[in-house]
CSV table of C-alpha atoms in Angstrom, one decimal:
chain,number,residue,atom,x,y,z
J,28,UNK,CA,72.1,74.4,131.1
J,29,UNK,CA,72.4,75.8,127.6
J,30,UNK,CA,69.8,78.1,126.2
J,31,UNK,CA,67.4,76.3,123.9
J,32,UNK,CA,67.9,76.6,120.1
J,33,UNK,CA,64.8,77.7,118.3
J,34,UNK,CA,63.7,77.7,114.7
J,35,UNK,CA,64.7,81.3,114.5
J,36,UNK,CA,68.2,80.9,115.8
J,37,UNK,CA,68.7,77.7,113.6
J,38,UNK,CA,67.7,79.8,110.6
J,39,UNK,CA,70.0,82.6,111.7
J,40,UNK,CA,72.9,80.1,112.1
J,41,UNK,CA,72.3,78.5,108.7
J,42,UNK,CA,72.1,81.8,107.0
J,43,UNK,CA,75.3,83.0,108.7
J,44,UNK,CA,77.0,80.0,107.2
J,45,UNK,CA,75.3,80.7,103.9
J,46,UNK,CA,74.2,77.1,103.6
J,47,UNK,CA,71.2,75.5,102.1
J,48,UNK,CA,68.9,73.5,104.4
J,49,UNK,CA,70.3,70.3,102.8
J,50,UNK,CA,73.9,71.1,103.4
J,51,UNK,CA,73.2,72.4,106.9
J,52,UNK,CA,71.3,69.2,107.7
J,53,UNK,CA,74.3,67.1,106.7
J,54,UNK,CA,76.6,69.3,108.8
J,55,UNK,CA,74.7,68.5,112.0
J,56,UNK,CA,73.7,65.0,111.0
J,57,UNK,CA,70.0,65.7,110.6
J,58,UNK,CA,67.4,65.5,107.8
J,59,UNK,CA,66.5,68.4,105.6
J,60,UNK,CA,62.8,67.9,106.6
J,61,UNK,CA,63.8,68.2,110.2
J,62,UNK,CA,65.6,71.5,109.6
J,63,UNK,CA,62.6,72.8,107.6
J,64,UNK,CA,60.3,71.8,110.4
J,65,UNK,CA,62.3,73.6,113.0
J,66,UNK,CA,62.5,76.8,110.9
J,67,UNK,CA,58.8,76.8,110.2
J,68,UNK,CA,58.0,76.3,113.9
J,69,UNK,CA,56.4,72.9,113.3
J,70,UNK,CA,58.7,71.0,115.7
J,71,UNK,CA,61.3,71.8,118.4
J,72,UNK,CA,65.0,71.1,118.4
J,73,UNK,CA,65.7,67.8,120.3
J,74,UNK,CA,68.5,67.3,122.9
J,75,UNK,CA,70.9,65.6,120.5
J,76,UNK,CA,70.5,68.4,117.9
J,77,UNK,CA,70.9,71.0,120.7
J,78,UNK,CA,74.4,69.6,121.4
J,79,UNK,CA,75.3,69.4,117.8
J,80,UNK,CA,74.3,73.1,117.2
J,81,UNK,CA,76.2,74.2,120.3
J,82,UNK,CA,79.3,72.4,119.1
J,83,UNK,CA,79.0,74.0,115.6
J,84,UNK,CA,78.5,77.5,117.1
J,85,UNK,CA,81.7,77.5,119.0
J,86,UNK,CA,83.7,76.5,115.9
J,87,UNK,CA,82.5,79.5,113.9
J,88,UNK,CA,85.0,81.9,112.5
J,89,UNK,CA,84.6,85.5,113.6
J,90,UNK,CA,82.9,86.6,110.5
J,91,UNK,CA,80.3,83.9,110.6
J,92,UNK,CA,79.8,84.5,114.3
J,93,UNK,CA,79.3,88.2,113.9
J,94,UNK,CA,76.9,87.6,111.0
J,95,UNK,CA,74.9,85.2,113.2
J,96,UNK,CA,74.8,87.9,115.9
J,97,UNK,CA,73.4,90.4,113.4
J,98,UNK,CA,70.8,88.0,112.2
J,99,UNK,CA,69.8,86.8,115.7
J,100,UNK,CA,69.5,90.4,116.8
J,101,UNK,CA,66.7,90.8,114.3
J,102,UNK,CA,64.6,88.1,115.9
J,103,UNK,CA,62.8,87.9,119.3
J,104,UNK,CA,65.3,85.5,120.9
J,105,UNK,CA,67.2,86.4,124.1
J,106,UNK,CA,70.4,86.9,122.2
J,107,UNK,CA,72.6,88.0,125.1
J,108,UNK,CA,71.7,85.0,127.2
J,109,UNK,CA,72.1,82.6,124.3
J,110,UNK,CA,75.6,84.0,123.5
J,111,UNK,CA,76.8,83.9,127.1
J,112,UNK,CA,75.7,80.4,127.7
J,113,UNK,CA,76.9,78.9,124.4
J,114,UNK,CA,80.2,80.7,124.5
J,115,UNK,CA,81.0,78.8,127.7
J,116,UNK,CA,81.5,75.7,125.5
J,117,UNK,CA,84.3,77.3,123.6
J,118,UNK,CA,86.9,76.3,126.2
J,119,UNK,CA,86.1,72.6,125.8
J,120,UNK,CA,85.6,72.5,122.0
J,121,UNK,CA,88.1,70.3,120.2
J,122,UNK,CA,90.8,68.1,121.6
J,123,UNK,CA,94.0,69.4,120.1
J,124,UNK,CA,95.7,72.0,122.3
J,125,UNK,CA,98.6,73.7,120.4
J,126,UNK,CA,101.5,75.3,122.3
J,127,UNK,CA,101.2,79.1,122.1
J,128,UNK,CA,104.7,80.6,122.5
J,129,UNK,CA,106.0,84.2,122.1
J,130,UNK,CA,107.6,83.2,118.8
J,131,UNK,CA,104.2,81.9,117.6
J,132,UNK,CA,102.5,85.2,118.5
J,133,UNK,CA,105.3,87.1,116.7
J,134,UNK,CA,104.7,85.0,113.5
J,135,UNK,CA,101.0,85.5,113.7
J,136,UNK,CA,101.5,89.3,114.1
J,137,UNK,CA,103.6,89.4,111.0
J,138,UNK,CA,100.9,87.7,109.0
J,139,UNK,CA,98.0,89.8,110.5
J,140,UNK,CA,99.9,93.0,109.7
J,141,UNK,CA,100.7,91.8,106.2
J,142,UNK,CA,97.0,91.2,105.7
J,143,UNK,CA,96.2,94.7,106.8
J,144,UNK,CA,98.6,96.2,104.3
J,145,UNK,CA,97.4,94.0,101.5
J,146,UNK,CA,93.9,95.2,102.1
J,147,UNK,CA,95.1,98.8,101.9
J,148,UNK,CA,96.8,98.2,98.6
J,149,UNK,CA,94.6,95.8,96.7
J,150,UNK,CA,91.2,95.9,98.6
J,151,UNK,CA,89.2,93.3,100.3
J,152,UNK,CA,88.5,91.1,97.2
J,153,UNK,CA,92.2,90.1,97.4
J,154,UNK,CA,92.9,90.4,101.2
J,155,UNK,CA,89.7,89.1,102.8
J,156,UNK,CA,90.5,85.3,102.8
J,157,UNK,CA,93.9,86.0,104.5
J,158,UNK,CA,92.4,88.5,106.9
J,159,UNK,CA,89.5,86.3,108.0
J,160,UNK,CA,91.8,83.2,108.3
J,161,UNK,CA,94.1,85.1,110.7
J,162,UNK,CA,91.2,86.3,112.8
J,163,UNK,CA,90.0,82.7,113.0
J,164,UNK,CA,93.5,81.4,113.9
J,165,UNK,CA,93.8,84.0,116.7
J,166,UNK,CA,90.4,83.1,118.2
J,167,UNK,CA,91.2,79.3,118.0
J,168,UNK,CA,94.5,79.8,119.9
J,169,UNK,CA,93.1,81.9,122.7
J,170,UNK,CA,91.7,79.1,124.9
J,171,UNK,CA,95.1,77.3,124.7
J,172,UNK,CA,97.2,80.4,125.4
J,173,UNK,CA,99.1,80.6,128.7
J,174,UNK,CA,97.8,83.3,131.0
J,175,UNK,CA,101.0,85.3,130.8
J,176,UNK,CA,100.8,85.5,127.0
J,177,UNK,CA,97.0,86.1,126.8
J,178,UNK,CA,97.2,89.9,126.8
J,179,UNK,CA,99.5,89.8,123.8
J,180,UNK,CA,97.3,87.3,121.9
J,181,UNK,CA,94.1,89.2,122.9
J,182,UNK,CA,95.6,92.4,121.5
J,183,UNK,CA,96.5,90.7,118.3
J,184,UNK,CA,93.1,89.1,118.1
J,185,UNK,CA,91.5,92.5,118.5
J,186,UNK,CA,93.6,93.8,115.5
J,187,UNK,CA,92.8,90.7,113.4
J,188,UNK,CA,89.0,90.8,114.1
J,189,UNK,CA,89.0,94.5,113.4
J,190,UNK,CA,90.7,93.8,110.1
J,191,UNK,CA,87.9,91.4,109.2
J,192,UNK,CA,85.5,94.2,110.1
J,193,UNK,CA,87.3,96.5,107.6
J,194,UNK,CA,87.1,93.8,105.0
J,195,UNK,CA,83.3,93.4,105.6
J,196,UNK,CA,82.9,97.2,105.4
J,197,UNK,CA,84.8,97.2,102.1
J,198,UNK,CA,82.4,94.5,100.9
J,199,UNK,CA,79.6,96.9,101.9
J,200,UNK,CA,78.3,94.6,104.7
J,201,UNK,CA,78.2,97.4,107.3
J,202,UNK,CA,76.1,95.5,109.9
J,203,UNK,CA,78.6,92.7,109.9
J,204,UNK,CA,81.4,95.2,110.1
J,205,UNK,CA,79.9,96.9,113.1
J,206,UNK,CA,79.4,93.6,114.9
J,207,UNK,CA,83.0,92.6,114.2
J,208,UNK,CA,84.2,95.9,115.5
J,209,UNK,CA,82.2,95.3,118.7
J,210,UNK,CA,83.9,91.9,119.0
J,211,UNK,CA,87.3,93.4,118.4
J,212,UNK,CA,86.8,96.0,121.2
J,213,UNK,CA,86.0,93.2,123.7
J,214,UNK,CA,89.3,91.5,122.9
J,215,UNK,CA,91.1,94.9,123.2
J,216,UNK,CA,89.5,95.3,126.6
J,217,UNK,CA,90.7,91.8,127.6
J,218,UNK,CA,94.2,92.8,126.5
J,219,UNK,CA,94.1,96.0,128.5
J,220,UNK,CA,95.4,97.9,125.5
J,221,UNK,CA,93.9,101.4,125.6
J,222,UNK,CA,95.4,102.4,122.2
J,223,UNK,CA,93.7,99.6,120.4
J,224,UNK,CA,90.5,100.2,122.3
J,225,UNK,CA,90.4,103.8,121.3
J,226,UNK,CA,91.4,102.9,117.7
J,227,UNK,CA,88.5,100.5,117.4
J,228,UNK,CA,86.0,103.0,118.7
J,229,UNK,CA,87.4,105.5,116.1
J,230,UNK,CA,86.7,102.8,113.5
J,231,UNK,CA,83.1,102.6,114.6
J,232,UNK,CA,83.0,106.5,114.6
J,233,UNK,CA,84.2,106.4,111.0
J,234,UNK,CA,81.7,103.7,110.0
J,235,UNK,CA,78.9,105.6,111.6
J,236,UNK,CA,79.8,108.8,109.6
J,237,UNK,CA,80.0,106.7,106.4
J,238,UNK,CA,76.5,105.4,107.0
J,239,UNK,CA,75.2,108.8,108.0
J,240,UNK,CA,74.4,107.8,111.6
J,241,UNK,CA,75.8,111.1,112.9
J,242,UNK,CA,74.5,110.9,116.5
J,243,UNK,CA,76.0,107.4,116.8
J,244,UNK,CA,79.3,108.7,115.4
J,245,UNK,CA,79.4,111.5,118.0
J,246,UNK,CA,78.7,109.0,120.8
J,247,UNK,CA,81.5,106.7,119.7
J,248,UNK,CA,83.8,109.7,119.4
J,249,UNK,CA,82.9,110.8,123.0
J,250,UNK,CA,83.6,107.3,124.2
J,251,UNK,CA,87.0,107.2,122.4
J,252,UNK,CA,88.0,110.5,123.8
J,253,UNK,CA,87.3,109.2,127.3
J,254,UNK,CA,90.1,106.6,126.9
J,255,UNK,CA,93.6,107.5,128.0
J,256,UNK,CA,96.0,106.6,125.1
J,257,UNK,CA,99.8,106.5,125.1
J,258,UNK,CA,100.3,106.6,121.4
J,259,UNK,CA,100.4,110.2,120.2
J,260,UNK,CA,99.8,109.1,116.6
J,261,UNK,CA,96.5,107.5,117.8
J,262,UNK,CA,95.7,110.6,119.8
J,263,UNK,CA,95.9,112.7,116.6
J,264,UNK,CA,93.9,110.2,114.6
J,265,UNK,CA,91.2,110.1,117.3
J,266,UNK,CA,91.0,113.9,117.3
J,267,UNK,CA,90.6,114.0,113.6
J,268,UNK,CA,87.8,111.5,113.3
J,269,UNK,CA,86.1,113.0,116.4
J,270,UNK,CA,86.2,116.4,114.7
J,271,UNK,CA,84.6,114.9,111.6
J,272,UNK,CA,81.9,113.2,113.7
J,273,UNK,CA,81.1,116.3,115.7
J,274,UNK,CA,81.0,118.5,112.5
J,275,UNK,CA,78.4,116.2,111.0
J,276,UNK,CA,76.4,116.0,114.3
J,277,UNK,CA,76.3,119.9,114.3
J,278,UNK,CA,78.7,120.2,117.2
J,279,UNK,CA,80.9,122.7,115.5
J,280,UNK,CA,82.6,124.1,118.5
J,281,UNK,CA,83.7,120.6,119.6
J,282,UNK,CA,84.8,119.9,116.0
J,283,UNK,CA,87.0,123.0,116.0
J,284,UNK,CA,88.4,122.0,119.4
J,285,UNK,CA,89.4,118.6,118.2
J,286,UNK,CA,91.0,119.9,114.9
J,287,UNK,CA,93.2,122.2,117.1
J,288,UNK,CA,94.2,119.3,119.2
J,289,UNK,CA,95.9,117.6,116.2
J,290,UNK,CA,99.7,118.0,116.7
J,291,UNK,CA,100.7,117.9,113.1
J,292,UNK,CA,103.8,115.9,114.1
J,293,UNK,CA,103.0,112.8,112.0
J,294,UNK,CA,103.7,113.7,108.4
J,295,UNK,CA,104.4,110.2,107.0
J,296,UNK,CA,102.9,106.8,107.7
J,297,UNK,CA,104.6,104.2,109.9
J,298,UNK,CA,104.0,100.5,110.1
J,299,UNK,CA,101.4,98.4,112.0
J,300,UNK,CA,104.2,97.1,114.2
J,301,UNK,CA,104.9,100.7,115.4
J,302,UNK,CA,101.4,102.0,115.8
J,303,UNK,CA,97.8,100.8,115.5
J,304,UNK,CA,97.2,104.2,113.8
J,305,UNK,CA,100.0,103.5,111.3
J,306,UNK,CA,98.2,105.2,108.5
J,307,UNK,CA,98.0,108.6,110.4
J,308,UNK,CA,99.9,111.1,108.3
J,309,UNK,CA,99.8,114.6,106.9
J,310,UNK,CA,97.6,113.6,104.0
J,311,UNK,CA,95.0,112.1,106.5
J,312,UNK,CA,95.0,115.4,108.4
J,313,UNK,CA,94.3,117.4,105.2
J,314,UNK,CA,91.7,114.8,103.9
J,315,UNK,CA,89.7,114.7,107.1
J,316,UNK,CA,90.0,118.4,107.6
J,317,UNK,CA,88.4,118.7,104.2
J,318,UNK,CA,85.5,116.5,105.3
J,319,UNK,CA,85.0,118.7,108.4
J,320,UNK,CA,85.0,121.9,106.2
J,321,UNK,CA,82.5,120.3,103.8
J,322,UNK,CA,80.2,119.4,106.7
J,323,UNK,CA,80.3,122.9,108.0
J,324,UNK,CA,79.5,124.4,104.6
J,325,UNK,CA,82.9,125.6,103.4
J,326,UNK,CA,83.0,123.8,100.1
J,327,UNK,CA,85.8,125.8,98.5
J,328,UNK,CA,88.0,125.3,101.6
J,329,UNK,CA,87.1,121.6,101.7
J,330,UNK,CA,88.1,121.1,98.0
J,331,UNK,CA,91.5,122.8,98.6
J,332,UNK,CA,92.2,120.8,101.7
J,333,UNK,CA,91.3,117.5,100.0
J,334,UNK,CA,93.3,118.3,96.9
J,335,UNK,CA,96.3,119.2,99.0
J,336,UNK,CA,96.2,115.8,100.7
J,337,UNK,CA,96.5,113.9,97.4
J,338,UNK,CA,100.2,114.7,96.9
J,339,UNK,CA,101.1,113.1,100.2
J,340,UNK,CA,99.2,109.8,99.9
J,341,UNK,CA,101.7,107.0,99.5
J,342,UNK,CA,101.6,105.1,96.2
J,343,UNK,CA,100.6,101.8,97.8
J,344,UNK,CA,97.5,103.3,99.4
J,345,UNK,CA,95.4,103.0,96.2
J,346,UNK,CA,92.0,102.7,97.9
J,347,UNK,CA,92.6,105.7,100.1
J,348,UNK,CA,93.7,107.7,97.0
J,349,UNK,CA,90.7,106.6,95.0
J,350,UNK,CA,88.2,107.5,97.8
J,351,UNK,CA,89.9,110.8,98.3
J,352,UNK,CA,89.7,111.6,94.6
J,353,UNK,CA,86.0,110.8,94.6
J,354,UNK,CA,85.4,113.0,97.6
J,355,UNK,CA,87.2,115.8,95.7
J,356,UNK,CA,85.1,115.1,92.7
J,357,UNK,CA,81.8,115.4,94.7
J,358,UNK,CA,83.0,118.6,96.5
J,359,UNK,CA,84.3,120.3,93.3
J,360,UNK,CA,81.4,119.5,91.0
J,361,UNK,CA,79.4,122.7,91.6
J,362,UNK,CA,82.6,124.8,91.6
J,363,UNK,CA,84.7,123.4,88.7
J,364,UNK,CA,83.2,120.6,86.6
J,365,UNK,CA,86.4,119.9,84.7
J,366,UNK,CA,88.3,119.5,88.0
J,367,UNK,CA,85.6,117.2,89.3
J,368,UNK,CA,85.6,115.0,86.3
J,369,UNK,CA,89.4,114.8,86.2
J,370,UNK,CA,89.4,113.5,89.8
J,371,UNK,CA,86.7,111.0,89.0
J,372,UNK,CA,88.7,109.7,86.1
J,373,UNK,CA,91.8,109.2,88.2
J,374,UNK,CA,89.7,107.3,90.8
J,375,UNK,CA,88.3,105.0,88.1
J,376,UNK,CA,91.8,104.2,86.8
J,377,UNK,CA,92.9,103.3,90.4
J,378,UNK,CA,89.8,101.1,90.8
J,379,UNK,CA,91.2,98.8,88.1
J,380,UNK,CA,94.1,98.1,90.4
J,381,UNK,CA,92.3,98.1,93.8
J,382,UNK,CA,89.0,96.4,93.1
J,383,UNK,CA,87.4,97.6,96.3
J,384,UNK,CA,83.6,97.4,96.3
J,385,UNK,CA,83.6,100.5,98.5
J,386,UNK,CA,85.4,102.5,95.8
J,387,UNK,CA,82.9,101.2,93.2
J,388,UNK,CA,80.0,102.2,95.5
J,389,UNK,CA,81.4,105.7,96.0
J,390,UNK,CA,82.0,106.1,92.2
J,391,UNK,CA,78.4,105.3,91.6
J,392,UNK,CA,77.4,107.9,94.2
J,393,UNK,CA,79.7,110.4,92.6
J,394,UNK,CA,78.3,109.8,89.1
J,395,UNK,CA,74.7,110.2,90.4
J,396,UNK,CA,75.7,113.6,91.8
J,397,UNK,CA,77.1,114.5,88.4
J,398,UNK,CA,73.7,113.7,86.7
J,399,UNK,CA,72.7,117.4,86.2
J,400,UNK,CA,75.8,117.7,83.9
J,401,UNK,CA,75.3,114.5,82.0
J,402,UNK,CA,75.0,116.3,78.6
J,403,UNK,CA,78.3,118.1,79.0
J,404,UNK,CA,81.4,117.1,77.1
J,405,UNK,CA,83.3,116.4,80.3
J,406,UNK,CA,80.8,114.0,81.8
J,407,UNK,CA,80.3,112.2,78.4
J,408,UNK,CA,84.0,111.6,78.3
J,409,UNK,CA,83.9,110.3,81.9
J,410,UNK,CA,81.2,107.8,80.9
J,411,UNK,CA,83.2,106.7,77.9
J,412,UNK,CA,86.3,106.3,80.2
J,413,UNK,CA,84.2,104.2,82.6
J,414,UNK,CA,83.1,101.7,79.9
J,415,UNK,CA,86.2,101.2,77.7
J,416,UNK,CA,85.7,99.1,74.6
């Protein structure tokens, strides 16, 4: 028996789909007044509507499903029971059963990885439609996948859903991003791929640091460190992000220990086909080390480390370069205002190529930090540069 839909979960589903009551009513063949009555608690969802809502739920793409989970979590419904019982319908949803072959998975992998690289270079405004479509495709194919191929497709699904999480994060929807990372981790567990499992926990560590949830970041880092990984590049990246989390959580000895664990063997990036931590490179080591030094109070050392990383960032990684420049600007402001403003200007120029909302948000934060120097020539020139005629 399926858990009963309530007015609260109907509202959460409609909101997740970003639909008006009228459009949602048409989607499930009901009246707008009926939907309104459910959501206001004036009437209950009948049996026919229960089935229609169940069927709609199992066809959701991963972004809408994660958005629903976030919204439903904020209500009083028994979300876990609801998701477990409704998810059981996924195996029977739809009638077409495509043939999933090794070649098909290889084609999917090429496109998923292309979406990841596109997001790195142009930002989520450009890449999100492709990234979300690939995650949806992987999830749709899983029920039809032969058992022998399921680990491969589950691993790819984990990567694809995690890419949707990165895109949501770039769009500043951090709750949705965290929910998607949680989904991705489940698929990585199903695949038995410990490198991707650790990588997704590292993503959650990074997100928690970004949102200043430092205790959560340290917990995710501890969990990631408990996983045995085979990929040495992933081991280095995990150590770096764990050091960052521990530094912010005031676990300085643990932070130093993890920094020492970084091998330094990975100077240049590789490709997503070669490693899930394909972006791990010398510039990442310098950049994250700078963040650790900043968190532990060594502002001058942090500025030097972050500035050193800039020369090694590849040209296509425009978002990474812009965010690194903005970190340098914030660190350097009390030490060298001209240096700080020059870095902010470079980041602004890059933001006109990579239209990442995350970069725009960090620029606004950086400009607020520069407010005490608003009357200086350097900051006035920065403001003029930010609003060209």
